[in-house]
Short mmCIF file of C-alpha atoms in Angstrom, two decimals:
data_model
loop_
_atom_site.label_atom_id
_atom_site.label_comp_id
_atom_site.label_asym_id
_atom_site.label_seq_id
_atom_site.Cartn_x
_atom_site.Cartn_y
_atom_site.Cartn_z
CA UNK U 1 0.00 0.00 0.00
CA UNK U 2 2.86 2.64 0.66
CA UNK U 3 4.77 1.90 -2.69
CA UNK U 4 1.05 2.27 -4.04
CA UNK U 5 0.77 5.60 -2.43
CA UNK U 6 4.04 6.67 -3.13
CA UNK U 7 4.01 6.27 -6.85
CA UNK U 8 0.43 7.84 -7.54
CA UNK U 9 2.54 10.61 -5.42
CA UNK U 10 5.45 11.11 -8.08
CA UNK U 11 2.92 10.83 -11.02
CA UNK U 12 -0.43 11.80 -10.48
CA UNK U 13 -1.13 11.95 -14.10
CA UNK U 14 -1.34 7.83 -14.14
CA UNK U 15 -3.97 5.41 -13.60
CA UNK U 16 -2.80 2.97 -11.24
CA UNK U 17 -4.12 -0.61 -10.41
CA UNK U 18 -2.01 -2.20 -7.91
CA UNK U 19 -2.56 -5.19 -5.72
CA UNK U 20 -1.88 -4.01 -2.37
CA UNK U 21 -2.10 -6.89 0.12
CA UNK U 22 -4.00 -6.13 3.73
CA UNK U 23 -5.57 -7.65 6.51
CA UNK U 24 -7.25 -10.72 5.25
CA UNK U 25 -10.17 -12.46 7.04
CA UNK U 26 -12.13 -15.53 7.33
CA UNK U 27 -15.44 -15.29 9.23
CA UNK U 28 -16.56 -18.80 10.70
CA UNK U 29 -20.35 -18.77 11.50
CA UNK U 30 -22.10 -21.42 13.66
CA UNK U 31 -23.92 -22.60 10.11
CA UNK U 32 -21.07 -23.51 9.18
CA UNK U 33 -19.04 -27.26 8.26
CA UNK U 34 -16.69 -27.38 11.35
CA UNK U 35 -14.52 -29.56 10.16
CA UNK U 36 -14.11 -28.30 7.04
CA UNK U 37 -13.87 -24.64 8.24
CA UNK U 38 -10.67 -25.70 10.64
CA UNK U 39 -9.10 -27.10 7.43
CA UNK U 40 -9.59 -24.35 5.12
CA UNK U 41 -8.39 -22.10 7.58
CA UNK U 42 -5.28 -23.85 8.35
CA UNK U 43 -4.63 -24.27 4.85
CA UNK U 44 -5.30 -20.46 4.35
CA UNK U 45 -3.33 -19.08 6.96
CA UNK U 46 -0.17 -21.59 7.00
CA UNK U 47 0.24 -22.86 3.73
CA UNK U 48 3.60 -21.05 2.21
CA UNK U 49 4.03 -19.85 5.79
CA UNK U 50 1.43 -17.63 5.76
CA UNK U 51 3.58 -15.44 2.93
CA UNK U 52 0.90 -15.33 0.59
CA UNK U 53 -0.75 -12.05 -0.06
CA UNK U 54 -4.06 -13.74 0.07
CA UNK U 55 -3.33 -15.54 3.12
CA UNK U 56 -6.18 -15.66 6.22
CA UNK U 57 -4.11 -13.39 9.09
CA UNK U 58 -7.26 -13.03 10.86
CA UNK U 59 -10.38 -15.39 11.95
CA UNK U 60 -13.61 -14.17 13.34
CA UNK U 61 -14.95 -17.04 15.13
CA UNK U 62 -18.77 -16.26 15.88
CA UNK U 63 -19.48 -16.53 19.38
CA UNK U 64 -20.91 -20.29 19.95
CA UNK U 65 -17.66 -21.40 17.92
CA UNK U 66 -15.41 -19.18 19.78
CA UNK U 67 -16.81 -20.27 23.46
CA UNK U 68 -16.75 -23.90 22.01
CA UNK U 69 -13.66 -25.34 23.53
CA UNK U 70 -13.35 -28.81 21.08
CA UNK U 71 -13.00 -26.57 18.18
CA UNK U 72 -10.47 -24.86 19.67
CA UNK U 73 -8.86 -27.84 20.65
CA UNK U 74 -9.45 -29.23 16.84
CA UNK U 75 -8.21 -25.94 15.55
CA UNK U 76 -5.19 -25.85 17.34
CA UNK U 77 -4.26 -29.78 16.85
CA UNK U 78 -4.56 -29.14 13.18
CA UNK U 79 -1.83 -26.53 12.87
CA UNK U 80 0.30 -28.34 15.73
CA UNK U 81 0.06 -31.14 12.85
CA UNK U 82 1.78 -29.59 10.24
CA UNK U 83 5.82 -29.97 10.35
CA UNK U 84 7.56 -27.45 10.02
CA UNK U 85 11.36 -27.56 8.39
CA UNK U 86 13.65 -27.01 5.75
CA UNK U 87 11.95 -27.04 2.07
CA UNK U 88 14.48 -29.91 1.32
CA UNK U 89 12.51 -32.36 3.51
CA UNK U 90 9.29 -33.53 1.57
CA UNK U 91 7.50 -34.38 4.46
CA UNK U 92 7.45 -30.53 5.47
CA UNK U 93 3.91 -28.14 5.11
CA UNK U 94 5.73 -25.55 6.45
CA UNK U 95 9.18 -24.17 4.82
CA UNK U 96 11.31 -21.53 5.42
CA UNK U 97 10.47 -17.46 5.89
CA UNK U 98 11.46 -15.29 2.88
CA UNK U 99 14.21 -13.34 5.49
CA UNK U 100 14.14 -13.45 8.95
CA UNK U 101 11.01 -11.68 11.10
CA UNK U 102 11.47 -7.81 11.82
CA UNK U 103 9.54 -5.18 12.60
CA UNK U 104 6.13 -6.16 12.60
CA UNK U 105 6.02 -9.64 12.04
CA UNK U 106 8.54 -10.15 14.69
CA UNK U 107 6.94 -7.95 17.19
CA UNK U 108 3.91 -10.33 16.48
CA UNK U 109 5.69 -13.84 17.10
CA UNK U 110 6.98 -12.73 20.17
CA UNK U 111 5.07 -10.43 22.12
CA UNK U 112 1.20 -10.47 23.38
CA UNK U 113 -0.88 -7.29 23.86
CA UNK U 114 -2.88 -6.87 26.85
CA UNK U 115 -5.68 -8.94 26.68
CA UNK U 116 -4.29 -11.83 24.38
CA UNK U 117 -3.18 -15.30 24.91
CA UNK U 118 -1.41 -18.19 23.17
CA UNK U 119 -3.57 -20.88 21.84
CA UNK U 120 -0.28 -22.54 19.84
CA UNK U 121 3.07 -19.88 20.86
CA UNK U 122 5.21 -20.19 17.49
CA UNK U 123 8.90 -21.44 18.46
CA UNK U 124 12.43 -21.04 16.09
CA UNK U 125 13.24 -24.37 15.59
CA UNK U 126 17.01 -25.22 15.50
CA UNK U 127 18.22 -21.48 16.33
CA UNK U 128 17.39 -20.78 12.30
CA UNK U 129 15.76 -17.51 12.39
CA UNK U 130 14.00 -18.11 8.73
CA UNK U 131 12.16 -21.23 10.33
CA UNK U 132 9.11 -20.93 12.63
CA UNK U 133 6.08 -22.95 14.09
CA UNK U 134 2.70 -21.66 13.52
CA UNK U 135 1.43 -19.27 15.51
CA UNK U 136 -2.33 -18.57 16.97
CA UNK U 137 -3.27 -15.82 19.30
CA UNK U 138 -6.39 -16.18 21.21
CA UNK U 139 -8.47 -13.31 22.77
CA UNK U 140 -7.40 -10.76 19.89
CA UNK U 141 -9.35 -7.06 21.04
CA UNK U 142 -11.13 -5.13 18.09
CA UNK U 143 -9.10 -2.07 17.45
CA UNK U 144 -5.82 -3.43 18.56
CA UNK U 145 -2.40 -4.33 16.73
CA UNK U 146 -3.23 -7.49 15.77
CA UNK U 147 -6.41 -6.54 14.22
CA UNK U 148 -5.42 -3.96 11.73
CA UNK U 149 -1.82 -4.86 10.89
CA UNK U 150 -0.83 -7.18 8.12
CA UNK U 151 2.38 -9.79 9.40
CA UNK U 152 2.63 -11.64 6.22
CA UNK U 153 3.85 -14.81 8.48
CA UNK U 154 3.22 -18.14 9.73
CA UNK U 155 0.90 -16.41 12.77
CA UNK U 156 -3.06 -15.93 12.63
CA UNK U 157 -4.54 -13.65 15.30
CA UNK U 158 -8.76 -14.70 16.74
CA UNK U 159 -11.28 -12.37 17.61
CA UNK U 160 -14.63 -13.06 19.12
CA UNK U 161 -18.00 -11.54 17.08
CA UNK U 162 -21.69 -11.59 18.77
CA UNK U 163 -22.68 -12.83 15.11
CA UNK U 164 -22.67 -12.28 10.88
CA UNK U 165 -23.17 -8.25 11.54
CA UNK U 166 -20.91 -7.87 14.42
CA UNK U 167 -18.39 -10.09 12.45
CA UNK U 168 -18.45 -7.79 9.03
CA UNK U 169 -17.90 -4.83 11.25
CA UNK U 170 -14.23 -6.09 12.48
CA UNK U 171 -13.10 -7.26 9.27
CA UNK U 172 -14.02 -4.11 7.31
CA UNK U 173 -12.88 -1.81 9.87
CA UNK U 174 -9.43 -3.46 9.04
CA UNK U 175 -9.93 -1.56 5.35
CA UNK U 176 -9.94 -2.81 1.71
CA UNK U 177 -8.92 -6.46 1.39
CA UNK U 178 -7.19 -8.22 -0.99
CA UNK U 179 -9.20 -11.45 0.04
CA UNK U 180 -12.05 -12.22 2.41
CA UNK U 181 -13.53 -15.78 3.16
CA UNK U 182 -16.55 -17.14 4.83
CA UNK U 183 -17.35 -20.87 6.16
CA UNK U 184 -21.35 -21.21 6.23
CA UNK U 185 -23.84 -23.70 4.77
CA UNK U 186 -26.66 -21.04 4.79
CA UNK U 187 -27.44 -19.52 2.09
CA UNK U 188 -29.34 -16.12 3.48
CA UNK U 189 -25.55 -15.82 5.16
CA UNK U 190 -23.73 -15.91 2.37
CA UNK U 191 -25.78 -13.19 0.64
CA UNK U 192 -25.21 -11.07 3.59
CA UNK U 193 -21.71 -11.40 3.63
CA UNK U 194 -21.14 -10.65 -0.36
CA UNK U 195 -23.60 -7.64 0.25
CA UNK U 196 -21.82 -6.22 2.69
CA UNK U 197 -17.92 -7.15 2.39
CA UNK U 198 -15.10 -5.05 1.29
CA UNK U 199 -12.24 -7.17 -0.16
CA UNK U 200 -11.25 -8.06 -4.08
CA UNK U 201 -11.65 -11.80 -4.09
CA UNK U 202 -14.55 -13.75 -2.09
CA UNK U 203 -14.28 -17.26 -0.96
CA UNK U 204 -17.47 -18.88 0.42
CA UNK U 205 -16.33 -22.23 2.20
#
């Protein structure tokens, strides 16, 4: 976004279309396929490492799901599952970082703000900074850190919504995103959530 910025800056006589990346989010209702919401969410936010510009950062877990302490327990067993390593070994999901974490990213995988907690804490495995676990923080606060900054890493941050309204609220107040994603099997849902979303591509389950 600031190398978008900064060029329609310098030439203001162009017409610029530029993918510029952002807080992507998945919104989990309690419509939806459990199951197959924790895997396309783990696949979303920890496939490539989570260095995908359309990768999920950010899950909104409506409030029966959130509260619901098996999916959590599913959700968390299912990124615990994937091994993590050098790109070399086959049997890896998760390879190595494009350059070790700074700024925000590492601020992210190392430090909680108030409020937060570690579902899964991401580790450096064998003291190589470009390899890390996946990373889920629990008890992520509208408004904070977490919420509106993109990490572009192997860490995905939950937040808690009352239900489908409350839920579209906290992803678009993250602005314009490159991808959004819902998991529900109703229909009247998913016409709510395309209605009302702000993000380029749509996923529904």
């Amino acid at each position: 976004t600031d190398t978008g910025l900064k060029i329609l800056e310098k030439r203001h006589d162009i017409y610029l279309a530029a993918e510029t990346g952002g807080k992507n989010a998945t919104i989990v209702t309690s419509m939806a396929d459990r199951d197959q919401a924790i895997k396309n969410v783990i696949y979303s936010a920890f496939g490539n490492s989570g260095q995908k510009c359309s990768a999920t950062s950010l899950l909104i877990l409506e409030k029966e799901l959130y509260e619901d302490k098996n999916f959590k327990t599913q959700l968390v067993d299912a990124a615990k599952s994937l091994n993590t390593g050098s790109a070399w070994q086959f049997k890896n999901t998760i390879g190595p970082l494009i350059s070790p974490p700074k700024g925000d990213l590492k601020n992210a995988l190392t430090k909680l703000e108030a409020g937060e907690s570690w579902a899964l804490k991401p580790e450096m495995l064998d003291d190589n900074p470009y390899i890390w676990t996946p990373g889920i923080k629990w008890d992520v606060r509208p408004g904070t850190y977490t919420h509106k900054i993109e990490f572009f890493g192997p860490l995905l941050g939950v937040i808690c919504a009352e239900n489908l309204d409350h839920a579209l609220k906290i992803v678009n107040d993250t602005g314009y995103g490159l991808t959004s994603g819902i998991e529900t099997l109703d229909k009247r849902e998913q016409e709510i959530w395309k209605d009302k979303i702000e993000a380029g591509n749509l996923y529904i389950n």
